[in-house]
PDB file of C-alpha atoms in Angstrom:
ATOM      1  CA  MET R   1      -0.093  -0.210   0.234  1.00 75.00           C
ATOM      2  CA  ASN R   2       1.508   3.463  -1.087  1.00 90.00           C
ATOM      3  CA  HIS R   3       1.973   6.115   1.663  1.00 96.00           C
ATOM      4  CA  ALA R   4       1.771  10.141   0.858  1.00 97.00           C
ATOM      5  CA  ILE R   5       3.126  12.786   2.797  1.00 98.00           C
ATOM      6  CA  GLY R   6       1.033  15.751   4.207  1.00 98.00           C
ATOM      7  CA  ILE R   7       1.986  19.077   5.304  1.00 98.00           C
ATOM      8  CA  ASP R   8      -0.119  21.772   6.275  1.00 97.00           C
ATOM      9  CA  VAL R   9       1.157  24.944   6.404  1.00 97.00           C
ATOM     10  CA  GLY R  10      -0.448  27.074   9.018  1.00 91.00           C
ATOM     11  CA  ALA R  11       0.050  31.239  10.403  1.00 87.00           C
ATOM     12  CA  THR R  12       1.171  29.516  13.678  1.00 89.00           C
ATOM     13  CA  LYS R  13       2.445  25.811  13.400  1.00 93.00           C
ATOM     14  CA  ILE R  14       3.344  23.566  10.562  1.00 97.00           C
ATOM     15  CA  ALA R  15       1.818  20.045  10.624  1.00 96.00           C
ATOM     16  CA  ALA R  16       3.095  17.027   8.932  1.00 98.00           C
ATOM     17  CA  ALA R  17       1.955  13.469   8.687  1.00 97.00           C
ATOM     18  CA  LEU R  18       3.255  10.423   6.785  1.00 98.00           C
ATOM     19  CA  VAL R  19      -0.608   8.982   5.713  1.00 96.00           C
ATOM     20  CA  ASN R  20      -1.448   5.245   4.332  1.00 94.00           C
ATOM     21  CA  ARG R  21      -4.173   4.921   1.306  1.00 91.00           C
ATOM     22  CA  ALA R  22      -6.554   3.830   4.663  1.00 91.00           C
ATOM     23  CA  GLY R  23      -6.345   7.523   6.152  1.00 91.00           C
ATOM     24  CA  GLU R  24      -4.346   6.292   8.922  1.00 93.00           C
ATOM     25  CA  VAL R  25      -1.185   8.173  10.548  1.00 95.00           C
ATOM     26  CA  LEU R  26       2.019   6.418  10.507  1.00 96.00           C
ATOM     27  CA  ALA R  27       3.832   9.149  11.742  1.00 96.00           C
ATOM     28  CA  SER R  28       3.581  12.954  12.084  1.00 96.00           C
ATOM     29  CA  ARG R  29       5.791  16.117  13.200  1.00 96.00           C
ATOM     30  CA  GLN R  30       4.878  19.454  14.099  1.00 95.00           C
ATOM     31  CA  GLN R  31       6.970  22.821  14.629  1.00 95.00           C
ATOM     32  CA  PRO R  32       5.908  26.392  15.226  1.00 96.00           C
ATOM     33  CA  THR R  33       6.231  28.248  11.468  1.00 96.00           C
ATOM     34  CA  ASN R  34       7.978  31.337  12.939  1.00 96.00           C
ATOM     35  CA  PRO R  35       6.572  33.078   8.973  1.00 95.00           C
ATOM     36  CA  GLY R  36       8.430  36.559  10.506  1.00 95.00           C
ATOM     37  CA  ARG R  37      11.737  34.735   9.564  1.00 96.00           C
ATOM     38  CA  GLY R  38      10.891  35.060   5.700  1.00 96.00           C
ATOM     39  CA  PRO R  39       9.563  32.117   2.891  1.00 97.00           C
ATOM     40  CA  ALA R  40      12.461  30.881   2.723  1.00 97.00           C
ATOM     41  CA  ALA R  41      13.289  29.457   5.973  1.00 98.00           C
ATOM     42  CA  VAL R  42      10.087  28.277   6.122  1.00 98.00           C
ATOM     43  CA  LEU R  43      10.550  25.956   3.026  1.00 98.00           C
ATOM     44  CA  ASP R  44      13.630  24.896   4.681  1.00 98.00           C
ATOM     45  CA  ASP R  45      11.693  23.102   7.885  1.00 98.00           C
ATOM     46  CA  VAL R  46       9.207  22.009   5.168  1.00 98.00           C
ATOM     47  CA  ALA R  47      11.833  20.239   3.225  1.00 98.00           C
ATOM     48  CA  ALA R  48      13.362  19.060   6.499  1.00 98.00           C
ATOM     49  CA  LEU R  49       9.746  17.751   7.728  1.00 98.00           C
ATOM     50  CA  ILE R  50       9.102  15.880   4.326  1.00 98.00           C
ATOM     51  CA  ARG R  51      12.514  13.946   4.676  1.00 97.00           C
ATOM     52  CA  GLN R  52      12.246  12.820   8.232  1.00 97.00           C
ATOM     53  CA  LEU R  53       8.875  11.141   7.285  1.00 97.00           C
ATOM     54  CA  TRP R  54      10.020  10.133   4.330  1.00 97.00           C
ATOM     55  CA  SER R  55      12.858   8.075   6.080  1.00 95.00           C
ATOM     56  CA  ALA R  56      10.292   6.705   8.333  1.00 93.00           C
ATOM     57  CA  ALA R  57       7.937   5.518   5.479  1.00 94.00           C
ATOM     58  CA  SER R  58       7.833   1.542   5.092  1.00 93.00           C
ATOM     59  CA  ALA R  59       6.364   1.534   1.670  1.00 93.00           C
ATOM     60  CA  PRO R  60       6.694   3.579  -1.342  1.00 94.00           C
ATOM     61  CA  VAL R  61       5.814   7.233  -1.216  1.00 96.00           C
ATOM     62  CA  ALA R  62       3.410   8.038  -4.052  1.00 95.00           C
ATOM     63  CA  GLY R  63       3.925  11.970  -3.966  1.00 96.00           C
ATOM     64  CA  ILE R  64       3.578  14.769  -1.299  1.00 97.00           C
ATOM     65  CA  GLY R  65       0.459  17.025  -0.652  1.00 97.00           C
ATOM     66  CA  ILE R  66       0.863  20.929   0.786  1.00 98.00           C
ATOM     67  CA  GLY R  67      -1.654  22.983   1.895  1.00 97.00           C
ATOM     68  CA  THR R  68      -1.226  26.664   2.752  1.00 96.00           C
ATOM     69  CA  PRO R  69      -3.124  29.892   3.165  1.00 93.00           C
ATOM     70  CA  GLY R  70      -3.521  32.481   0.455  1.00 92.00           C
ATOM     71  CA  GLN R  71      -4.414  32.237  -3.432  1.00 94.00           C
ATOM     72  CA  VAL R  72      -2.679  28.928  -4.164  1.00 96.00           C
ATOM     73  CA  ASN R  73      -2.248  28.080  -7.975  1.00 96.00           C
ATOM     74  CA  GLY R  74      -2.414  24.130  -8.143  1.00 94.00           C
ATOM     75  CA  ASP R  75      -1.429  24.267 -11.963  1.00 93.00           C
ATOM     76  CA  THR R  76       1.690  26.469 -11.167  1.00 95.00           C
ATOM     77  CA  GLY R  77       2.401  25.553  -7.606  1.00 96.00           C
ATOM     78  CA  ILE R  78       2.631  29.608  -6.977  1.00 97.00           C
ATOM     79  CA  VAL R  79       1.519  31.083  -3.514  1.00 97.00           C
ATOM     80  CA  ARG R  80       0.403  34.550  -3.388  1.00 95.00           C
ATOM     81  CA  ASN R  81      -1.180  36.836  -1.029  1.00 91.00           C
ATOM     82  CA  ALA R  82      -0.765  34.796   1.907  1.00 92.00           C
ATOM     83  CA  VAL R  83      -1.562  37.498   4.541  1.00 85.00           C
ATOM     84  CA  ASN R  84      -1.376  35.461   7.369  1.00 84.00           C
ATOM     85  CA  LEU R  85       2.443  34.152   6.620  1.00 92.00           C
ATOM     86  CA  GLY R  86       3.248  37.466   5.428  1.00 92.00           C
ATOM     87  CA  TRP R  87       3.687  35.900   1.325  1.00 95.00           C
ATOM     88  CA  GLU R  88       3.280  38.131  -1.471  1.00 94.00           C
ATOM     89  CA  GLU R  89       4.430  35.433  -3.986  1.00 97.00           C
ATOM     90  CA  VAL R  90       6.199  32.391  -3.162  1.00 98.00           C
ATOM     91  CA  PRO R  91       6.721  29.356  -5.913  1.00 98.00           C
ATOM     92  CA  LEU R  92       6.087  26.965  -3.342  1.00 97.00           C
ATOM     93  CA  ALA R  93       6.128  23.534  -5.265  1.00 97.00           C
ATOM     94  CA  ALA R  94       9.477  24.330  -7.176  1.00 97.00           C
ATOM     95  CA  GLY R  95      11.207  25.344  -4.021  1.00 97.00           C
ATOM     96  CA  ILE R  96      10.154  22.102  -2.323  1.00 98.00           C
ATOM     97  CA  ARG R  97      11.455  20.440  -4.966  1.00 96.00           C
ATOM     98  CA  ALA R  98      14.501  22.107  -5.161  1.00 96.00           C
ATOM     99  CA  ARG R  99      14.912  21.802  -1.567  1.00 97.00           C
ATOM    100  CA  LEU R 100      14.765  17.968  -1.963  1.00 96.00           C
ATOM    101  CA  GLN R 101      16.216  17.378  -4.941  1.00 93.00           C
ATOM    102  CA  ALA R 102      14.441  14.095  -5.563  1.00 90.00           C
ATOM    103  CA  GLU R 103      12.109  13.105  -8.485  1.00 89.00           C
ATOM    104  CA  ILE R 104       8.544  13.198  -6.718  1.00 93.00           C
ATOM    105  CA  PRO R 105       5.067  14.534  -7.230  1.00 95.00           C
ATOM    106  CA  ILE R 106       4.234  17.183  -5.549  1.00 97.00           C
ATOM    107  CA  TRP R 107       0.499  18.893  -5.573  1.00 96.00           C
ATOM    108  CA  ILE R 108      -0.138  22.126  -3.376  1.00 97.00           C
ATOM    109  CA  GLN R 109      -4.193  23.907  -2.676  1.00 96.00           C
ATOM    110  CA  LYS R 110      -5.017  26.388  -0.158  1.00 96.00           C
ATOM    111  CA  ASP R 111      -5.522  24.745   3.350  1.00 95.00           C
ATOM    112  CA  ALA R 112      -9.438  24.283   3.397  1.00 96.00           C
ATOM    113  CA  ASN R 113      -9.631  22.851  -0.483  1.00 97.00           C
ATOM    114  CA  ALA R 114      -7.324  20.528   1.355  1.00 97.00           C
ATOM    115  CA  ALA R 115      -9.043  19.664   4.385  1.00 96.00           C
ATOM    116  CA  ALA R 116     -12.091  19.248   1.948  1.00 97.00           C
ATOM    117  CA  LEU R 117     -10.750  16.972  -0.231  1.00 96.00           C
ATOM    118  CA  GLY R 118      -9.430  15.074   3.041  1.00 96.00           C
ATOM    119  CA  GLU R 119     -13.288  15.265   4.083  1.00 97.00           C
ATOM    120  CA  TYR R 120     -14.028  13.749   0.608  1.00 96.00           C
ATOM    121  CA  VAL R 121     -11.350  10.783   0.617  1.00 93.00           C
ATOM    122  CA  PHE R 122     -11.203   9.413   4.175  1.00 93.00           C
ATOM    123  CA  GLY R 123     -13.833  11.568   6.124  1.00 95.00           C
ATOM    124  CA  ALA R 124     -17.071  12.777   6.399  1.00 97.00           C
ATOM    125  CA  ALA R 125     -18.132  13.335   2.614  1.00 97.00           C
ATOM    126  CA  ARG R 126     -17.098   9.818   1.772  1.00 94.00           C
ATOM    127  CA  ASP R 127     -20.215   8.948   0.276  1.00 90.00           C
ATOM    128  CA  GLN R 128     -21.337  12.416  -0.853  1.00 95.00           C
ATOM    129  CA  ASP R 129     -20.482  14.088  -4.012  1.00 96.00           C
ATOM    130  CA  ASP R 130     -21.989  17.570  -3.369  1.00 97.00           C
ATOM    131  CA  PHE R 131     -20.613  19.249  -0.183  1.00 98.00           C
ATOM    132  CA  VAL R 132     -19.285  22.506   1.283  1.00 98.00           C
ATOM    133  CA  TYR R 133     -16.352  22.520   4.076  1.00 98.00           C
ATOM    134  CA  LEU R 134     -15.800  25.424   6.530  1.00 98.00           C
ATOM    135  CA  GLY R 135     -13.430  25.553   8.803  1.00 97.00           C
ATOM    136  CA  VAL R 136     -13.284  27.521  11.782  1.00 97.00           C
ATOM    137  CA  GLY R 137      -9.980  28.440  13.915  1.00 93.00           C
ATOM    138  CA  SER R 138      -7.830  31.549  13.734  1.00 89.00           C
ATOM    139  CA  GLY R 139      -9.917  32.526  10.594  1.00 91.00           C
ATOM    140  CA  LEU R 140     -12.798  31.438   8.419  1.00 95.00           C
ATOM    141  CA  GLY R 141     -11.773  29.050   5.190  1.00 95.00           C
ATOM    142  CA  GLY R 142     -14.186  27.097   2.602  1.00 97.00           C
ATOM    143  CA  GLY R 143     -13.695  24.412   0.082  1.00 97.00           C
ATOM    144  CA  ILE R 144     -16.317  22.961  -2.254  1.00 98.00           C
ATOM    145  CA  VAL R 145     -16.545  19.921  -4.367  1.00 97.00           C
ATOM    146  CA  ALA R 146     -19.292  19.457  -6.828  1.00 96.00           C
ATOM    147  CA  GLY R 147     -20.343  16.739  -8.814  1.00 94.00           C
ATOM    148  CA  GLY R 148     -17.080  15.021  -7.070  1.00 93.00           C
ATOM    149  CA  ARG R 149     -15.132  17.852  -8.435  1.00 94.00           C
ATOM    150  CA  LEU R 150     -12.929  20.226  -6.192  1.00 95.00           C
ATOM    151  CA  VAL R 151     -14.193  23.767  -7.424  1.00 96.00           C
ATOM    152  CA  THR R 152     -11.334  25.954  -7.516  1.00 94.00           C
ATOM    153  CA  GLY R 153     -12.598  28.764  -9.965  1.00 94.00           C
ATOM    154  CA  ALA R 154     -11.658  31.364 -12.441  1.00 94.00           C
ATOM    155  CA  ASN R 155      -8.001  32.211 -10.471  1.00 92.00           C
ATOM    156  CA  TRP R 156      -8.093  29.944  -7.653  1.00 94.00           C
ATOM    157  CA  ASN R 157     -10.215  32.014  -5.519  1.00 93.00           C
ATOM    158  CA  ALA R 158     -13.219  30.019  -5.223  1.00 95.00           C
ATOM    159  CA  ALA R 159     -14.886  29.245  -1.890  1.00 96.00           C
ATOM    160  CA  GLU R 160     -13.182  32.848  -0.435  1.00 95.00           C
ATOM    161  CA  VAL R 161     -15.917  32.595   2.586  1.00 97.00           C
ATOM    162  CA  GLY R 162     -13.802  34.189   4.826  1.00 95.00           C
ATOM    163  CA  HIS R 163     -13.907  37.437   2.908  1.00 95.00           C
ATOM    164  CA  LEU R 164     -17.576  37.817   2.324  1.00 96.00           C
ATOM    165  CA  VAL R 165     -18.307  41.015   3.729  1.00 97.00           C
ATOM    166  CA  LEU R 166     -21.013  40.556   5.805  1.00 96.00           C
ATOM    167  CA  ASP R 167     -21.158  44.569   6.918  1.00 95.00           C
ATOM    168  CA  PRO R 168     -19.272  46.861   5.012  1.00 96.00           C
ATOM    169  CA  ALA R 169     -19.320  48.705   8.409  1.00 95.00           C
ATOM    170  CA  GLY R 170     -17.069  46.094  10.371  1.00 94.00           C
ATOM    171  CA  GLY R 171     -13.926  46.282  11.421  1.00 93.00           C
ATOM    172  CA  ARG R 172     -10.853  45.858   8.914  1.00 95.00           C
ATOM    173  CA  CYS R 173      -9.752  42.734   8.009  1.00 93.00           C
ATOM    174  CA  ALA R 174      -5.931  41.959   7.454  1.00 87.00           C
ATOM    175  CA  CYS R 175      -7.403  41.431   3.696  1.00 88.00           C
ATOM    176  CA  GLY R 176      -7.816  45.309   3.804  1.00 91.00           C
ATOM    177  CA  LEU R 177     -11.601  44.795   3.297  1.00 95.00           C
ATOM    178  CA  TYR R 178     -13.912  45.569   6.264  1.00 97.00           C
ATOM    179  CA  GLY R 179     -16.427  43.605   7.890  1.00 97.00           C
ATOM    180  CA  CYS R 180     -15.322  40.295   6.317  1.00 97.00           C
ATOM    181  CA  ALA R 181     -16.799  37.116   7.829  1.00 98.00           C
ATOM    182  CA  GLU R 182     -13.691  35.736   9.455  1.00 95.00           C
ATOM    183  CA  THR R 183     -13.556  39.317  11.742  1.00 96.00           C
ATOM    184  CA  VAL R 184     -16.301  37.702  13.287  1.00 97.00           C
ATOM    185  CA  VAL R 185     -16.346  34.125  12.668  1.00 98.00           C
ATOM    186  CA  SER R 186     -13.034  33.221  14.170  1.00 97.00           C
ATOM    187  CA  GLY R 187     -11.322  32.501  17.277  1.00 96.00           C
ATOM    188  CA  PRO R 188     -10.337  36.448  17.545  1.00 96.00           C
ATOM    189  CA  GLY R 189     -13.879  37.132  16.291  1.00 97.00           C
ATOM    190  CA  LEU R 190     -15.071  35.461  19.053  1.00 98.00           C
ATOM    191  CA  LEU R 191     -13.058  37.496  21.913  1.00 98.00           C
ATOM    192  CA  HIS R 192     -13.693  40.542  20.487  1.00 97.00           C
ATOM    193  CA  LEU R 193     -17.609  39.821  21.086  1.00 97.00           C
ATOM    194  CA  VAL R 194     -16.975  38.481  24.461  1.00 97.00           C
ATOM    195  CA  HIS R 195     -15.342  41.508  25.370  1.00 96.00           C
ATOM    196  CA  HIS R 196     -18.383  43.364  23.424  1.00 96.00           C
ATOM    197  CA  TYR R 197     -20.626  42.089  25.220  1.00 97.00           C
ATOM    198  CA  ARG R 198     -18.797  42.130  28.651  1.00 95.00           C
ATOM    199  CA  GLU R 199     -18.954  45.471  28.376  1.00 94.00           C
ATOM    200  CA  ALA R 200     -22.047  46.222  27.173  1.00 95.00           C
ATOM    201  CA  GLY R 201     -23.259  43.827  30.343  1.00 93.00           C
ATOM    202  CA  HIS R 202     -26.644  42.364  28.747  1.00 88.00           C
ATOM    203  CA  HIS R 203     -25.447  39.028  30.287  1.00 95.00           C
ATOM    204  CA  ALA R 204     -24.147  37.518  33.386  1.00 95.00           C
ATOM    205  CA  THR R 205     -20.592  36.058  33.371  1.00 96.00           C
ATOM    206  CA  ASP R 206     -18.073  34.381  35.573  1.00 95.00           C
ATOM    207  CA  LEU R 207     -15.463  34.661  32.649  1.00 96.00           C
ATOM    208  CA  PRO R 208     -11.941  36.079  33.361  1.00 95.00           C
ATOM    209  CA  SER R 209     -11.243  38.690  31.661  1.00 93.00           C
ATOM    210  CA  PRO R 210      -9.705  38.769  29.123  1.00 94.00           C
ATOM    211  CA  ALA R 211     -10.821  35.480  28.804  1.00 96.00           C
ATOM    212  CA  THR R 212      -9.191  32.483  26.289  1.00 97.00           C
ATOM    213  CA  ASN R 213     -11.328  30.524  23.710  1.00 97.00           C
ATOM    214  CA  GLU R 214     -10.875  27.354  25.741  1.00 97.00           C
ATOM    215  CA  GLN R 215     -12.445  29.304  28.740  1.00 98.00           C
ATOM    216  CA  ILE R 216     -15.274  30.476  26.444  1.00 98.00           C
ATOM    217  CA  LEU R 217     -16.121  26.941  25.603  1.00 98.00           C
ATOM    218  CA  ALA R 218     -15.829  25.699  29.356  1.00 98.00           C
ATOM    219  CA  ALA R 219     -18.123  28.383  30.424  1.00 98.00           C
ATOM    220  CA  ALA R 220     -20.446  27.499  27.682  1.00 98.00           C
ATOM    221  CA  ALA R 221     -20.680  23.776  29.024  1.00 98.00           C
ATOM    222  CA  ALA R 222     -21.159  25.606  32.263  1.00 97.00           C
ATOM    223  CA  GLY R 223     -24.184  27.456  31.247  1.00 97.00           C
ATOM    224  CA  ASP R 224     -22.233  30.981  31.392  1.00 98.00           C
ATOM    225  CA  ASP R 225     -25.056  33.108  29.830  1.00 97.00           C
ATOM    226  CA  LEU R 226     -22.245  35.686  28.375  1.00 98.00           C
ATOM    227  CA  ALA R 227     -20.539  32.609  26.314  1.00 98.00           C
ATOM    228  CA  ARG R 228     -23.737  30.954  24.992  1.00 98.00           C
ATOM    229  CA  ALA R 229     -24.720  34.274  23.531  1.00 98.00           C
ATOM    230  CA  ALA R 230     -21.687  35.197  22.140  1.00 98.00           C
ATOM    231  CA  LEU R 231     -21.506  31.599  20.841  1.00 98.00           C
ATOM    232  CA  ALA R 232     -24.611  31.364  19.452  1.00 98.00           C
ATOM    233  CA  GLN R 233     -24.053  35.049  17.668  1.00 98.00           C
ATOM    234  CA  VAL R 234     -21.026  33.465  16.001  1.00 98.00           C
ATOM    235  CA  GLY R 235     -23.189  30.498  15.124  1.00 98.00           C
ATOM    236  CA  SER R 236     -25.816  33.104  13.520  1.00 98.00           C
ATOM    237  CA  TRP R 237     -23.400  34.618  11.515  1.00 98.00           C
ATOM    238  CA  LEU R 238     -22.045  30.990  10.143  1.00 98.00           C
ATOM    239  CA  GLY R 239     -25.823  30.458   9.373  1.00 98.00           C
ATOM    240  CA  GLN R 240     -25.250  33.342   6.944  1.00 98.00           C
ATOM    241  CA  ILE R 241     -22.529  31.930   5.145  1.00 98.00           C
ATOM    242  CA  MET R 242     -23.625  28.559   4.816  1.00 98.00           C
ATOM    243  CA  SER R 243     -27.522  30.122   3.701  1.00 98.00           C
ATOM    244  CA  ALA R 244     -25.077  31.688   0.682  1.00 97.00           C
ATOM    245  CA  CYS R 245     -23.668  28.225  -0.051  1.00 98.00           C
ATOM    246  CA  VAL R 246     -27.030  26.411  -0.015  1.00 98.00           C
ATOM    247  CA  ALA R 247     -28.684  29.166  -2.161  1.00 97.00           C
ATOM    248  CA  LEU R 248     -25.790  28.480  -5.084  1.00 96.00           C
ATOM    249  CA  LEU R 249     -24.760  25.107  -4.173  1.00 97.00           C
ATOM    250  CA  ASN R 250     -27.630  23.226  -3.160  1.00 97.00           C
ATOM    251  CA  PRO R 251     -25.156  21.091  -0.934  1.00 97.00           C
ATOM    252  CA  GLY R 252     -26.036  17.764  -0.127  1.00 97.00           C
ATOM    253  CA  LEU R 253     -23.532  18.438   3.201  1.00 98.00           C
ATOM    254  CA  ILE R 254     -22.027  21.097   5.202  1.00 98.00           C
ATOM    255  CA  ILE R 255     -18.507  19.840   7.092  1.00 98.00           C
ATOM    256  CA  VAL R 256     -17.715  22.459   9.833  1.00 98.00           C
ATOM    257  CA  GLY R 257     -14.064  21.913  10.904  1.00 97.00           C
ATOM    258  CA  GLY R 258     -11.231  23.884  11.814  1.00 94.00           C
ATOM    259  CA  GLY R 259     -10.111  24.198  15.907  1.00 93.00           C
ATOM    260  CA  LEU R 260     -13.345  26.210  16.728  1.00 97.00           C
ATOM    261  CA  GLY R 261     -15.476  25.003  14.636  1.00 97.00           C
ATOM    262  CA  LEU R 262     -15.222  21.867  16.042  1.00 97.00           C
ATOM    263  CA  ALA R 263     -14.755  22.509  19.787  1.00 97.00           C
ATOM    264  CA  ALA R 264     -17.705  24.670  19.375  1.00 98.00           C
ATOM    265  CA  PHE R 265     -19.987  22.726  17.096  1.00 98.00           C
ATOM    266  CA  PRO R 266     -22.577  21.785  19.601  1.00 97.00           C
ATOM    267  CA  TRP R 267     -23.538  25.629  20.418  1.00 98.00           C
ATOM    268  CA  LEU R 268     -22.576  27.042  16.809  1.00 98.00           C
ATOM    269  CA  VAL R 269     -24.791  24.767  14.993  1.00 98.00           C
ATOM    270  CA  PRO R 270     -27.962  25.167  16.088  1.00 98.00           C
ATOM    271  CA  ALA R 271     -27.760  28.668  16.249  1.00 98.00           C
ATOM    272  CA  ALA R 272     -26.472  28.227  12.257  1.00 98.00           C
ATOM    273  CA  ARG R 273     -29.276  25.746  11.491  1.00 98.00           C
ATOM    274  CA  ALA R 274     -32.201  28.432  12.718  1.00 97.00           C
ATOM    275  CA  GLU R 275     -30.453  31.251  10.561  1.00 98.00           C
ATOM    276  CA  LEU R 276     -30.991  28.654   7.598  1.00 98.00           C
ATOM    277  CA  ALA R 277     -34.279  28.513   8.292  1.00 97.00           C
ATOM    278  CA  ARG R 278     -34.814  32.385   8.101  1.00 97.00           C
ATOM    279  CA  ARG R 279     -32.796  32.649   4.720  1.00 97.00           C
ATOM    280  CA  VAL R 280     -32.891  29.340   2.074  1.00 96.00           C
ATOM    281  CA  LEU R 281     -35.868  27.831   0.438  1.00 95.00           C
ATOM    282  CA  PRO R 282     -37.331  24.827   2.680  1.00 95.00           C
ATOM    283  CA  ASN R 283     -36.667  22.328  -0.393  1.00 95.00           C
ATOM    284  CA  SER R 284     -32.838  23.075   0.263  1.00 94.00           C
ATOM    285  CA  LEU R 285     -32.529  22.392   3.524  1.00 94.00           C
ATOM    286  CA  HIS R 286     -35.067  19.255   3.619  1.00 91.00           C
ATOM    287  CA  SER R 287     -32.115  16.930   3.398  1.00 91.00           C
ATOM    288  CA  LEU R 288     -29.188  19.022   3.865  1.00 97.00           C
ATOM    289  CA  VAL R 289     -26.847  17.434   6.563  1.00 98.00           C
ATOM    290  CA  ILE R 290     -24.508  19.378   8.814  1.00 98.00           C
ATOM    291  CA  GLU R 291     -21.561  17.295  10.501  1.00 98.00           C
ATOM    292  CA  PRO R 292     -18.707  17.756  12.302  1.00 98.00           C
ATOM    293  CA  SER R 293     -15.243  16.919  10.396  1.00 97.00           C
ATOM    294  CA  GLN R 294     -13.823  13.374  10.478  1.00 96.00           C
ATOM    295  CA  VAL R 295      -9.957  14.220   9.707  1.00 94.00           C
ATOM    296  CA  GLU R 296      -7.807  13.900  12.668  1.00 83.00           C
ATOM    297  CA  SER R 297      -5.004  16.113  11.121  1.00 88.00           C
ATOM    298  CA  SER R 298      -5.122  18.811   8.836  1.00 91.00           C
ATOM    299  CA  ALA R 299      -1.694  17.147   7.216  1.00 95.00           C
ATOM    300  CA  VAL R 300      -4.355  14.226   6.427  1.00 96.00           C
ATOM    301  CA  GLY R 301      -6.251  16.619   4.173  1.00 95.00           C
ATOM    302  CA  ALA R 302      -2.977  17.852   2.374  1.00 97.00           C
ATOM    303  CA  ALA R 303      -1.863  14.157   2.271  1.00 97.00           C
ATOM    304  CA  SER R 304      -5.224  13.262   0.384  1.00 95.00           C
ATOM    305  CA  LEU R 305      -3.968  15.519  -2.533  1.00 96.00           C
ATOM    306  CA  VAL R 306      -1.927  12.797  -3.562  1.00 95.00           C
ATOM    307  CA  TRP R 307      -4.751  10.363  -3.799  1.00 90.00           C
ATOM    308  CA  TYR R 308      -7.476  12.828  -5.654  1.00 92.00           C
ATOM    309  CA  PHE R 309      -4.809  14.485  -8.343  1.00 90.00           C
ATOM    310  CA  GLY R 310      -2.466  12.003  -8.630  1.00 83.00           C
ATOM    311  CA  LYS R 311      -4.052   8.691  -7.579  1.00 65.00           C
ATOM    312  CA  GLY R 312      -1.134   7.342  -5.557  1.00 51.00           C
ATOM    313  CA  GLY R 313      -1.492   4.345  -7.895  1.00 41.00           C
ATOM    314  CA  GLU R 314      -5.101   3.411  -6.675  1.00 44.00           C
ATOM    315  CA  ALA R 315      -8.452   4.600  -6.779  1.00 38.00           C
ATOM    316  CA  ILE R 316      -9.293   7.400  -5.062  1.00 44.00           C
ATOM    317  CA  ARG R 317     -12.817   6.389  -3.327  1.00 43.00           C
TER     318      ARG R 317
END
């Protein structure tokens, strides 16, 4: 059984995994990204992680998949405008090939696309050809599979749901726009909302000030009024994003992933469903399923690129 190496390059950490065709993680590595050192240093670290996992493989490595933030051209292997990494234009695939000095296929995609394909090949969407993936973490990312095909768009910018403007008078986003969805549907967005609710004084709370997202989730589980109100509002905004996806794509499944998306799933989804019912035709909601991600690591999603694009020498599904 062939193996694949998956690399997820995040703003805070690089996750790497050696994965078999069943989606099992055979070996894994993780280290801080420290993007302030510049792209070359980050690519050096990625190549070093690949070498470590390659040496641990007990079967042929069919290829390498890399997920990263930004506008990712899967044909040229170039990443542009990765604001969370401080990358303007980085030839990621070519840079890794040069460092490895080995003949091996490399596929790259934006991180949310890789996560969506991970669900399609290994996770919650294994029986679904029409679905949307929404990753809620430090930002908000999206991936779309329609008719069994990944939707990348005319210039690789499809499913940029995090930069759909919900409120043009809202706060400034890192992308330069105002009121982007990820300014409110994200970990930082939740922290800002909790602070705003505390200042308004409309909800009772035992939360410390300032609070972490982990403390907010623990407080919500304990019944804290402010924590639950804030999570419900984030869920309502998430429902607005889901509504746009449902109206345009009519998916059978929406998968919610990301660190915050998974941890806050029990509070986000009821509010999102209520928002969907207010905004979308009933027939579009009748069979819609909303599920949490089933892929254990973001690096597994990246590894799935090998089987989706290159088939890894085996059938994809």
